[in-house]
PDB file of C-alpha atoms in Angstrom:
ATOM      1  CA  MET A   1     -17.122  -0.564   3.351  1.00 61.00           C
ATOM      2  CA  GLU A   2     -15.254   0.441   0.207  1.00 65.00           C
ATOM      3  CA  GLU A   3     -12.227  -1.401   1.599  1.00 70.00           C
ATOM      4  CA  ILE A   4     -14.340  -4.559   1.898  1.00 75.00           C
ATOM      5  CA  ARG A   5     -15.560  -4.294  -1.701  1.00 70.00           C
ATOM      6  CA  GLY A   6     -11.999  -3.831  -2.905  1.00 68.00           C
ATOM      7  CA  ALA A   7     -10.719  -6.807  -0.900  1.00 71.00           C
ATOM      8  CA  VAL A   8     -13.347  -9.376  -1.936  1.00 69.00           C
ATOM      9  CA  THR A   9     -11.338 -10.786  -4.850  1.00 70.00           C
ATOM     10  CA  ARG A  10      -8.320 -11.584  -2.668  1.00 78.00           C
ATOM     11  CA  LEU A  11     -10.181 -13.157   0.262  1.00 82.00           C
ATOM     12  CA  ARG A  12     -10.459 -16.868   0.929  1.00 85.00           C
ATOM     13  CA  PRO A  13     -13.879 -18.381   0.114  1.00 88.00           C
ATOM     14  CA  ALA A  14     -15.033 -18.456   3.744  1.00 89.00           C
ATOM     15  CA  GLU A  15     -13.850 -14.906   4.335  1.00 88.00           C
ATOM     16  CA  ALA A  16     -15.591 -13.787   1.136  1.00 87.00           C
ATOM     17  CA  ARG A  17     -18.861 -15.170   2.522  1.00 89.00           C
ATOM     18  CA  VAL A  18     -18.408 -13.032   5.627  1.00 89.00           C
ATOM     19  CA  ALA A  19     -17.733 -10.036   3.377  1.00 87.00           C
ATOM     20  CA  ALA A  20     -20.967 -10.699   1.494  1.00 86.00           C
ATOM     21  CA  VAL A  21     -22.938 -10.753   4.755  1.00 86.00           C
ATOM     22  CA  VAL A  22     -21.360  -7.501   5.957  1.00 85.00           C
ATOM     23  CA  LEU A  23     -21.941  -5.728   2.631  1.00 82.00           C
ATOM     24  CA  ALA A  24     -25.536  -6.950   2.442  1.00 80.00           C
ATOM     25  CA  ASP A  25     -26.384  -5.659   5.927  1.00 82.00           C
ATOM     26  CA  PRO A  26     -23.670  -3.334   7.294  1.00 81.00           C
ATOM     27  CA  GLU A  27     -26.002  -1.968   9.988  1.00 83.00           C
ATOM     28  CA  GLY A  28     -26.642  -5.470  11.313  1.00 83.00           C
ATOM     29  CA  ALA A  29     -22.984  -6.447  11.052  1.00 85.00           C
ATOM     30  CA  ALA A  30     -21.987  -3.395  13.095  1.00 84.00           C
ATOM     31  CA  VAL A  31     -23.871  -4.743  16.123  1.00 85.00           C
ATOM     32  CA  ALA A  32     -23.571  -8.501  15.546  1.00 87.00           C
ATOM     33  CA  SER A  33     -21.428 -10.780  17.670  1.00 88.00           C
ATOM     34  CA  ILE A  34     -18.779 -13.066  16.178  1.00 90.00           C
ATOM     35  CA  THR A  35     -21.146 -16.008  16.625  1.00 91.00           C
ATOM     36  CA  GLU A  36     -23.988 -14.200  14.838  1.00 90.00           C
ATOM     37  CA  LEU A  37     -21.764 -13.218  11.909  1.00 88.00           C
ATOM     38  CA  ALA A  38     -20.447 -16.772  11.633  1.00 91.00           C
ATOM     39  CA  ASP A  39     -23.990 -18.194  11.629  1.00 92.00           C
ATOM     40  CA  ARG A  40     -25.191 -15.735   8.977  1.00 89.00           C
ATOM     41  CA  ALA A  41     -22.233 -16.502   6.718  1.00 90.00           C
ATOM     42  CA  GLN A  42     -22.304 -20.230   7.547  1.00 92.00           C
ATOM     43  CA  VAL A  43     -18.609 -20.243   8.408  1.00 92.00           C
ATOM     44  CA  SER A  44     -16.569 -20.811  11.549  1.00 93.00           C
ATOM     45  CA  GLN A  45     -15.942 -18.077  14.097  1.00 91.00           C
ATOM     46  CA  ALA A  46     -12.242 -18.307  13.206  1.00 92.00           C
ATOM     47  CA  SER A  47     -13.113 -17.336   9.621  1.00 91.00           C
ATOM     48  CA  VAL A  48     -14.844 -14.200  10.892  1.00 90.00           C
ATOM     49  CA  VAL A  49     -11.723 -13.270  12.861  1.00 91.00           C
ATOM     50  CA  ARG A  50      -9.483 -13.964   9.840  1.00 91.00           C
ATOM     51  CA  PHE A  51     -11.777 -11.819   7.694  1.00 87.00           C
ATOM     52  CA  SER A  52     -11.318  -8.898  10.095  1.00 88.00           C
ATOM     53  CA  GLN A  53      -7.568  -9.367  10.153  1.00 89.00           C
ATOM     54  CA  ALA A  54      -7.386  -9.635   6.356  1.00 87.00           C
ATOM     55  CA  LEU A  55      -8.805  -6.106   6.216  1.00 84.00           C
ATOM     56  CA  GLY A  56      -6.097  -4.865   8.571  1.00 85.00           C
ATOM     57  CA  PHE A  57      -8.118  -4.806  11.799  1.00 87.00           C
ATOM     58  CA  ALA A  58      -6.902  -6.275  15.076  1.00 86.00           C
ATOM     59  CA  GLY A  59     -10.146  -8.174  15.450  1.00 86.00           C
ATOM     60  CA  VAL A  60     -13.930  -8.111  15.097  1.00 86.00           C
ATOM     61  CA  PRO A  61     -14.519  -5.344  17.689  1.00 89.00           C
ATOM     62  CA  GLU A  62     -12.316  -2.990  15.683  1.00 87.00           C
ATOM     63  CA  LEU A  63     -14.170  -3.965  12.488  1.00 86.00           C
ATOM     64  CA  ARG A  64     -17.524  -3.227  14.170  1.00 86.00           C
ATOM     65  CA  SER A  65     -16.226   0.146  15.326  1.00 85.00           C
ATOM     66  CA  ARG A  66     -15.141   1.025  11.801  1.00 82.00           C
ATOM     67  CA  LEU A  67     -18.504  -0.013  10.363  1.00 81.00           C
ATOM     68  CA  THR A  68     -20.316   2.122  12.921  1.00 83.00           C
ATOM     69  CA  GLY A  69     -18.152   5.114  12.068  1.00 79.00           C
ATOM     70  CA  ASP A  70     -18.637   4.641   8.319  1.00 75.00           C
ATOM     71  CA  LEU A  71     -22.401   4.362   8.688  1.00 71.00           C
ATOM     72  CA  SER A  72     -22.600   7.451  10.874  1.00 72.00           C
ATOM     73  CA  ARG A  73     -20.499   9.479   8.482  1.00 67.00           C
ATOM     74  CA  ARG A  74     -22.514   8.289   5.524  1.00 66.00           C
ATOM     75  CA  ALA A  75     -25.761   9.310   7.201  1.00 61.00           C
ATOM     76  CA  LEU A  76     -24.367  12.782   7.852  1.00 58.00           C
ATOM     77  CA  GLU A  77     -23.193  13.098   4.257  1.00 60.00           C
ATOM     78  CA  LEU A  78     -26.591  12.194   2.899  1.00 55.00           C
ATOM     79  CA  GLU A  79     -28.349  14.555   5.272  1.00 51.00           C
ATOM     80  CA  ARG A  80     -25.996  17.394   4.345  1.00 53.00           C
ATOM     81  CA  SER A  81     -26.175  16.838   0.595  1.00 51.00           C
ATOM     82  CA  ASN A  82     -29.864  15.904   0.491  1.00 51.00           C
ATOM     83  CA  ILE A  83     -29.236  13.823  -2.608  1.00 53.00           C
ATOM     84  CA  ALA A  84     -29.324  10.219  -1.313  1.00 46.00           C
ATOM     85  CA  GLU A  85     -28.244   7.977  -4.188  1.00 50.00           C
ATOM     86  CA  GLY A  86     -30.261   9.922  -6.755  1.00 52.00           C
ATOM     87  CA  GLU A  87     -29.256   9.717 -10.403  1.00 66.00           C
ATOM     88  CA  ILE A  88     -29.069  12.812 -12.561  1.00 72.00           C
ATOM     89  CA  ASN A  89     -32.257  13.200 -14.588  1.00 72.00           C
ATOM     90  CA  ASP A  90     -33.779  15.705 -17.003  1.00 77.00           C
ATOM     91  CA  ALA A  91     -35.838  17.346 -14.239  1.00 79.00           C
ATOM     92  CA  ASP A  92     -32.790  18.266 -12.118  1.00 78.00           C
ATOM     93  CA  SER A  93     -32.042  21.950 -11.663  1.00 85.00           C
ATOM     94  CA  ALA A  94     -28.564  23.395 -12.046  1.00 90.00           C
ATOM     95  CA  LEU A  95     -28.238  23.283  -8.259  1.00 84.00           C
ATOM     96  CA  ASP A  96     -29.261  19.608  -8.211  1.00 79.00           C
ATOM     97  CA  VAL A  97     -26.682  18.724 -10.866  1.00 81.00           C
ATOM     98  CA  VAL A  98     -23.850  20.649  -9.204  1.00 82.00           C
ATOM     99  CA  THR A  99     -24.674  19.236  -5.756  1.00 79.00           C
ATOM    100  CA  LYS A 100     -24.949  15.635  -6.938  1.00 78.00           C
ATOM    101  CA  LEU A 101     -21.762  15.711  -8.995  1.00 80.00           C
ATOM    102  CA  ALA A 102     -19.762  17.483  -6.295  1.00 81.00           C
ATOM    103  CA  PHE A 103     -20.897  14.962  -3.702  1.00 80.00           C
ATOM    104  CA  HIS A 104     -20.119  11.867  -5.773  1.00 79.00           C
ATOM    105  CA  GLU A 105     -16.777  13.134  -7.050  1.00 84.00           C
ATOM    106  CA  ALA A 106     -15.610  14.184  -3.580  1.00 84.00           C
ATOM    107  CA  ARG A 107     -16.684  10.806  -2.199  1.00 81.00           C
ATOM    108  CA  ALA A 108     -14.828   8.982  -4.981  1.00 85.00           C
ATOM    109  CA  ILE A 109     -11.591  10.791  -4.162  1.00 89.00           C
ATOM    110  CA  GLU A 110     -12.007  10.237  -0.427  1.00 85.00           C
ATOM    111  CA  HIS A 111     -12.694   6.521  -0.758  1.00 84.00           C
ATOM    112  CA  THR A 112      -9.836   6.099  -3.215  1.00 89.00           C
ATOM    113  CA  ALA A 113      -7.399   7.797  -0.840  1.00 90.00           C
ATOM    114  CA  MET A 114      -8.536   5.630   2.069  1.00 85.00           C
ATOM    115  CA  ALA A 115      -8.191   2.361   0.158  1.00 85.00           C
ATOM    116  CA  LEU A 116      -5.038   3.112  -1.853  1.00 89.00           C
ATOM    117  CA  ASP A 117      -2.109   0.713  -1.440  1.00 92.00           C
ATOM    118  CA  LEU A 118       0.604   3.097  -0.259  1.00 93.00           C
ATOM    119  CA  GLU A 119       3.385   0.534  -0.672  1.00 94.00           C
ATOM    120  CA  ALA A 120       2.391   0.100  -4.318  1.00 95.00           C
ATOM    121  CA  LEU A 121       2.275   3.884  -4.733  1.00 96.00           C
ATOM    122  CA  ASP A 122       5.804   4.275  -3.412  1.00 96.00           C
ATOM    123  CA  ARG A 123       7.121   1.362  -5.457  1.00 96.00           C
ATOM    124  CA  ALA A 124       5.738   2.949  -8.627  1.00 97.00           C
ATOM    125  CA  ALA A 125       6.989   6.421  -7.681  1.00 97.00           C
ATOM    126  CA  GLY A 126      10.467   5.144  -6.832  1.00 96.00           C
ATOM    127  CA  ALA A 127      10.780   3.363 -10.150  1.00 96.00           C
ATOM    128  CA  MET A 128       9.499   6.378 -12.097  1.00 96.00           C
ATOM    129  CA  ALA A 129      11.881   8.745 -10.341  1.00 94.00           C
ATOM    130  CA  GLN A 130      14.832   6.636 -11.486  1.00 93.00           C
ATOM    131  CA  ALA A 131      13.544   5.486 -14.887  1.00 94.00           C
ATOM    132  CA  GLY A 132      15.464   6.299 -18.027  1.00 89.00           C
ATOM    133  CA  ARG A 133      12.298   5.938 -20.088  1.00 95.00           C
ATOM    134  CA  LEU A 134       8.631   6.341 -19.165  1.00 97.00           C
ATOM    135  CA  VAL A 135       5.811   5.325 -21.493  1.00 98.00           C
ATOM    136  CA  GLY A 136       2.038   5.463 -21.099  1.00 98.00           C
ATOM    137  CA  PHE A 137      -1.090   3.723 -22.386  1.00 98.00           C
ATOM    138  CA  GLY A 138      -4.718   4.790 -22.237  1.00 97.00           C
ATOM    139  CA  VAL A 139      -7.702   5.631 -24.408  1.00 96.00           C
ATOM    140  CA  GLY A 140     -10.748   7.841 -23.893  1.00 92.00           C
ATOM    141  CA  ALA A 141     -11.116   9.366 -20.431  1.00 91.00           C
ATOM    142  CA  SER A 142      -8.307   7.192 -19.031  1.00 94.00           C
ATOM    143  CA  GLY A 143      -6.085   8.406 -21.856  1.00 96.00           C
ATOM    144  CA  LEU A 144      -6.621  11.970 -20.647  1.00 95.00           C
ATOM    145  CA  VAL A 145      -5.475  10.864 -17.203  1.00 96.00           C
ATOM    146  CA  VAL A 146      -2.271   9.338 -18.592  1.00 97.00           C
ATOM    147  CA  GLU A 147      -1.659  12.485 -20.639  1.00 97.00           C
ATOM    148  CA  ASP A 148      -2.014  14.559 -17.464  1.00 96.00           C
ATOM    149  CA  LEU A 149       0.644  12.453 -15.714  1.00 97.00           C
ATOM    150  CA  SER A 150       2.901  12.738 -18.763  1.00 96.00           C
ATOM    151  CA  GLN A 151       2.699  16.540 -18.745  1.00 94.00           C
ATOM    152  CA  LYS A 152       3.326  16.768 -15.010  1.00 94.00           C
ATOM    153  CA  LEU A 153       6.379  14.502 -15.049  1.00 94.00           C
ATOM    154  CA  GLN A 154       7.913  16.142 -18.100  1.00 91.00           C
ATOM    155  CA  ARG A 155       7.718  19.496 -16.300  1.00 89.00           C
ATOM    156  CA  ILE A 156      10.166  18.154 -13.707  1.00 90.00           C
ATOM    157  CA  GLY A 157      12.510  16.489 -16.161  1.00 88.00           C
ATOM    158  CA  CYS A 158      11.094  12.964 -16.297  1.00 90.00           C
ATOM    159  CA  PRO A 159      10.878  11.843 -19.952  1.00 88.00           C
ATOM    160  CA  PHE A 160       7.381  10.395 -20.375  1.00 95.00           C
ATOM    161  CA  LEU A 161       6.226   9.331 -23.837  1.00 97.00           C
ATOM    162  CA  PHE A 162       2.481   9.316 -24.488  1.00 97.00           C
ATOM    163  CA  SER A 163       0.436   9.566 -27.660  1.00 96.00           C
ATOM    164  CA  ALA A 164      -3.310   9.254 -28.205  1.00 95.00           C
ATOM    165  CA  ASP A 165      -2.446   7.015 -31.180  1.00 97.00           C
ATOM    166  CA  THR A 166      -2.535   3.450 -29.807  1.00 96.00           C
ATOM    167  CA  HIS A 167      -0.097   2.231 -32.479  1.00 97.00           C
ATOM    168  CA  VAL A 168       2.427   4.773 -31.233  1.00 98.00           C
ATOM    169  CA  GLN A 169       1.722   3.605 -27.692  1.00 98.00           C
ATOM    170  CA  LEU A 170       2.657   0.062 -28.706  1.00 98.00           C
ATOM    171  CA  ALA A 171       5.827   1.261 -30.428  1.00 98.00           C
ATOM    172  CA  ASN A 172       6.811   3.114 -27.249  1.00 97.00           C
ATOM    173  CA  ALA A 173       6.036  -0.026 -25.230  1.00 98.00           C
ATOM    174  CA  ALA A 174       8.339  -2.148 -27.367  1.00 98.00           C
ATOM    175  CA  LEU A 175      11.218   0.237 -26.686  1.00 97.00           C
ATOM    176  CA  ALA A 176      10.582   0.780 -22.966  1.00 97.00           C
ATOM    177  CA  GLY A 177      13.299  -1.718 -22.102  1.00 96.00           C
ATOM    178  CA  PRO A 178      15.043  -2.650 -18.837  1.00 96.00           C
ATOM    179  CA  GLY A 179      15.092   0.281 -16.447  1.00 95.00           C
ATOM    180  CA  GLY A 180      12.006   1.752 -18.084  1.00 97.00           C
ATOM    181  CA  VAL A 181       8.536   2.093 -16.562  1.00 98.00           C
ATOM    182  CA  ALA A 182       5.247   1.626 -18.417  1.00 98.00           C
ATOM    183  CA  PHE A 183       2.059   3.142 -16.982  1.00 98.00           C
ATOM    184  CA  GLY A 184      -1.398   2.154 -18.176  1.00 98.00           C
ATOM    185  CA  ALA A 185      -4.831   3.345 -17.044  1.00 97.00           C
ATOM    186  CA  SER A 186      -8.201   1.649 -17.565  1.00 96.00           C
ATOM    187  CA  PHE A 187     -11.123   2.208 -15.205  1.00 93.00           C
ATOM    188  CA  ARG A 188     -12.765  -1.196 -15.709  1.00 91.00           C
ATOM    189  CA  GLY A 189      -9.452  -2.901 -16.431  1.00 94.00           C
ATOM    190  CA  ALA A 190     -10.546  -4.433 -19.722  1.00 95.00           C
ATOM    191  CA  THR A 191      -9.230  -2.011 -22.367  1.00 96.00           C
ATOM    192  CA  GLU A 192      -7.485  -4.210 -24.938  1.00 97.00           C
ATOM    193  CA  GLU A 193      -5.059  -1.495 -26.063  1.00 97.00           C
ATOM    194  CA  VAL A 194      -3.858  -0.941 -22.495  1.00 98.00           C
ATOM    195  CA  ILE A 195      -3.545  -4.661 -21.801  1.00 98.00           C
ATOM    196  CA  ARG A 196      -1.502  -5.120 -24.970  1.00 98.00           C
ATOM    197  CA  GLY A 197       0.713  -2.138 -24.193  1.00 98.00           C
ATOM    198  CA  LEU A 198       1.504  -3.397 -20.701  1.00 98.00           C
ATOM    199  CA  LYS A 199       2.292  -6.884 -21.986  1.00 98.00           C
ATOM    200  CA  VAL A 200       4.586  -5.577 -24.703  1.00 98.00           C
ATOM    201  CA  ALA A 201       6.374  -3.291 -22.252  1.00 98.00           C
ATOM    202  CA  ARG A 202       6.787  -6.108 -19.743  1.00 97.00           C
ATOM    203  CA  GLY A 203       8.213  -8.268 -22.512  1.00 97.00           C
ATOM    204  CA  SER A 204      10.778  -5.559 -23.252  1.00 97.00           C
ATOM    205  CA  GLY A 205      11.967  -5.678 -19.637  1.00 97.00           C
ATOM    206  CA  ALA A 206      10.192  -2.617 -18.251  1.00 98.00           C
ATOM    207  CA  LEU A 207       8.375  -2.402 -14.918  1.00 98.00           C
ATOM    208  CA  THR A 208       4.643  -2.151 -15.570  1.00 98.00           C
ATOM    209  CA  VAL A 209       2.218  -0.070 -13.490  1.00 98.00           C
ATOM    210  CA  ALA A 210      -1.579  -0.156 -13.841  1.00 98.00           C
ATOM    211  CA  LEU A 211      -4.233   2.238 -12.601  1.00 98.00           C
ATOM    212  CA  THR A 212      -7.684   0.630 -12.501  1.00 95.00           C
ATOM    213  CA  ASN A 213     -10.845   0.363 -10.435  1.00 92.00           C
ATOM    214  CA  VAL A 214     -10.889  -3.455 -10.622  1.00 90.00           C
ATOM    215  CA  ALA A 215      -8.045  -5.105  -8.715  1.00 88.00           C
ATOM    216  CA  ASP A 216      -8.588  -8.511 -10.334  1.00 88.00           C
ATOM    217  CA  SER A 217      -8.847  -7.384 -13.952  1.00 93.00           C
ATOM    218  CA  PRO A 218      -6.884  -8.214 -17.125  1.00 95.00           C
ATOM    219  CA  VAL A 219      -5.118  -4.841 -16.943  1.00 97.00           C
ATOM    220  CA  ALA A 220      -4.144  -5.446 -13.307  1.00 95.00           C
ATOM    221  CA  ARG A 221      -2.859  -8.928 -14.130  1.00 95.00           C
ATOM    222  CA  ALA A 222      -0.649  -7.463 -16.866  1.00 97.00           C
ATOM    223  CA  ALA A 223       1.070  -5.144 -14.377  1.00 97.00           C
ATOM    224  CA  ASP A 224       3.820  -5.577 -11.799  1.00 97.00           C
ATOM    225  CA  VAL A 225       2.396  -2.779  -9.636  1.00 97.00           C
ATOM    226  CA  VAL A 226      -1.331  -2.043  -9.329  1.00 96.00           C
ATOM    227  CA  LEU A 227      -2.886   1.205  -8.096  1.00 96.00           C
ATOM    228  CA  THR A 228      -6.642   1.062  -7.603  1.00 94.00           C
ATOM    229  CA  THR A 229      -9.347   3.664  -7.393  1.00 93.00           C
ATOM    230  CA  SER A 230     -12.462   3.011  -5.324  1.00 87.00           C
ATOM    231  CA  VAL A 231     -15.407   4.342  -7.315  1.00 83.00           C
ATOM    232  CA  ARG A 232     -18.986   3.321  -7.996  1.00 71.00           C
ATOM    233  CA  GLU A 233     -20.041   5.068 -11.193  1.00 62.00           C
ATOM    234  CA  ALA A 234     -23.633   6.225 -11.588  1.00 56.00           C
ATOM    235  CA  GLN A 235     -25.582   5.258 -14.701  1.00 51.00           C
ATOM    236  CA  PHE A 236     -25.189   8.795 -16.048  1.00 50.00           C
ATOM    237  CA  ARG A 237     -21.480   8.705 -16.783  1.00 47.00           C
ATOM    238  CA  ALA A 238     -21.168  10.157 -20.282  1.00 41.00           C
ATOM    239  CA  ALA A 239     -17.795  11.627 -19.415  1.00 47.00           C
ATOM    240  CA  ALA A 240     -16.722   9.058 -16.791  1.00 62.00           C
ATOM    241  CA  MET A 241     -16.866  11.849 -14.225  1.00 80.00           C
ATOM    242  CA  ALA A 242     -16.320  10.341 -10.774  1.00 83.00           C
ATOM    243  CA  SER A 243     -13.926   7.722 -12.133  1.00 88.00           C
ATOM    244  CA  ARG A 244     -11.805  10.322 -13.918  1.00 91.00           C
ATOM    245  CA  MET A 245     -11.596  12.519 -10.824  1.00 92.00           C
ATOM    246  CA  ALA A 246     -10.426   9.563  -8.710  1.00 93.00           C
ATOM    247  CA  GLN A 247      -7.836   8.598 -11.347  1.00 96.00           C
ATOM    248  CA  LEU A 248      -6.553  12.168 -11.502  1.00 96.00           C
ATOM    249  CA  ALA A 249      -6.227  12.173  -7.712  1.00 96.00           C
ATOM    250  CA  VAL A 250      -4.040   9.046  -7.839  1.00 97.00           C
ATOM    251  CA  VAL A 251      -1.972  10.653 -10.603  1.00 97.00           C
ATOM    252  CA  ASP A 252      -1.435  13.658  -8.326  1.00 96.00           C
ATOM    253  CA  PHE A 253      -0.403  11.388  -5.444  1.00 96.00           C
ATOM    254  CA  LEU A 254       2.041   9.611  -7.752  1.00 97.00           C
ATOM    255  CA  PHE A 255       3.447  12.813  -9.237  1.00 95.00           C
ATOM    256  CA  VAL A 256       4.129  14.390  -5.846  1.00 95.00           C
ATOM    257  CA  ARG A 257       5.880  11.250  -4.588  1.00 95.00           C
ATOM    258  CA  VAL A 258       8.091  11.260  -7.713  1.00 95.00           C
ATOM    259  CA  ALA A 259       8.785  14.976  -7.296  1.00 92.00           C
ATOM    260  CA  GLN A 260       9.819  14.442  -3.668  1.00 91.00           C
ATOM    261  CA  GLN A 261      12.445  11.937  -4.785  1.00 88.00           C
ATOM    262  CA  ARG A 262      13.804  14.393  -7.356  1.00 78.00           C
ATOM    263  CA  PHE A 263      13.706  17.295  -4.926  1.00 71.00           C
ATOM    264  CA  ASP A 264      17.300  18.450  -5.500  1.00 71.00           C
ATOM    265  CA  ASN A 265      16.570  19.231  -9.152  1.00 70.00           C
ATOM    266  CA  LEU A 266      12.895  20.104  -8.737  1.00 69.00           C
ATOM    267  CA  ALA A 267      13.125  23.886  -8.346  1.00 68.00           C
ATOM    268  CA  MET A 268      15.485  24.257 -11.306  1.00 73.00           C
ATOM    269  CA  ALA A 269      13.297  22.134 -13.581  1.00 70.00           C
ATOM    270  CA  LEU A 270      10.093  23.950 -12.632  1.00 70.00           C
ATOM    271  CA  GLU A 271      11.662  27.381 -13.062  1.00 74.00           C
ATOM    272  CA  ALA A 272      13.143  26.463 -16.432  1.00 77.00           C
ATOM    273  CA  THR A 273       9.807  25.214 -17.748  1.00 74.00           C
ATOM    274  CA  ARG A 274       7.954  28.223 -16.325  1.00 73.00           C
ATOM    275  CA  ALA A 275      10.443  30.593 -17.949  1.00 80.00           C
ATOM    276  CA  ALA A 276       9.994  28.874 -21.292  1.00 80.00           C
ATOM    277  CA  VAL A 277       6.229  29.383 -21.382  1.00 76.00           C
ATOM    278  CA  ARG A 278       5.978  32.668 -19.457  1.00 80.00           C
ATOM    279  CA  PRO A 279       6.284  34.930 -22.549  1.00 81.00           C
ATOM    280  CA  ARG A 280       3.366  33.036 -24.121  1.00 77.00           C
TER     281      ARG A 280
END
């Protein structure tokens, strides 16, 4: 069902109506016929079939099978965790807090991995592996994620410039240039500093990559390559917990794919950086 939520913005209007019906009543959709789904969404049966195919399924039977599997797994998860969709509150025990956070963060990573565009991941990784200059943009929790990617890539010899100072970020963006790659992260996709950085970098000739939870957001539209997380944040999100964990997971996916493409020099770079810090 996370795949459906993530696909809504790119569906045709009739297909989007089918998506709305499925999301509103996934249990009913899992057992409904094509005719019943078409009637509920007030679209043609062909639109229901196209909706299924737009999500990558061969047809409606395969979609129903996936819905049934998702619902069964979800029921088992809730039974195991005994937390339902409960928010963290001031009456929760330490066990309640740990259980709830562990459940939601693990689910965020799992759903993100399932919905991630692997072609976009490899396009970004390929460009980063060959880039002469890498620059990053992000503030707050997303800034920490970009800093994490910067540290990882620099350990294997990929020059990645990142500063928490957004003016420095813009200066780096202006000099990214052709052959460079600019990476920006914003969970909701509306951070002005990240949007501006991506636009400036694109104007300099660099390839722009965005990491966001909203596929049709200003940050996504400012990027050539978009990597999306699949997270529903709870109201208690003082430290953007589930979103940050999902972003860090994508950063790890990206880093490993870059490292694979620089495999010949990987061991030497890692050993050199380890040797430099080992005495400390």
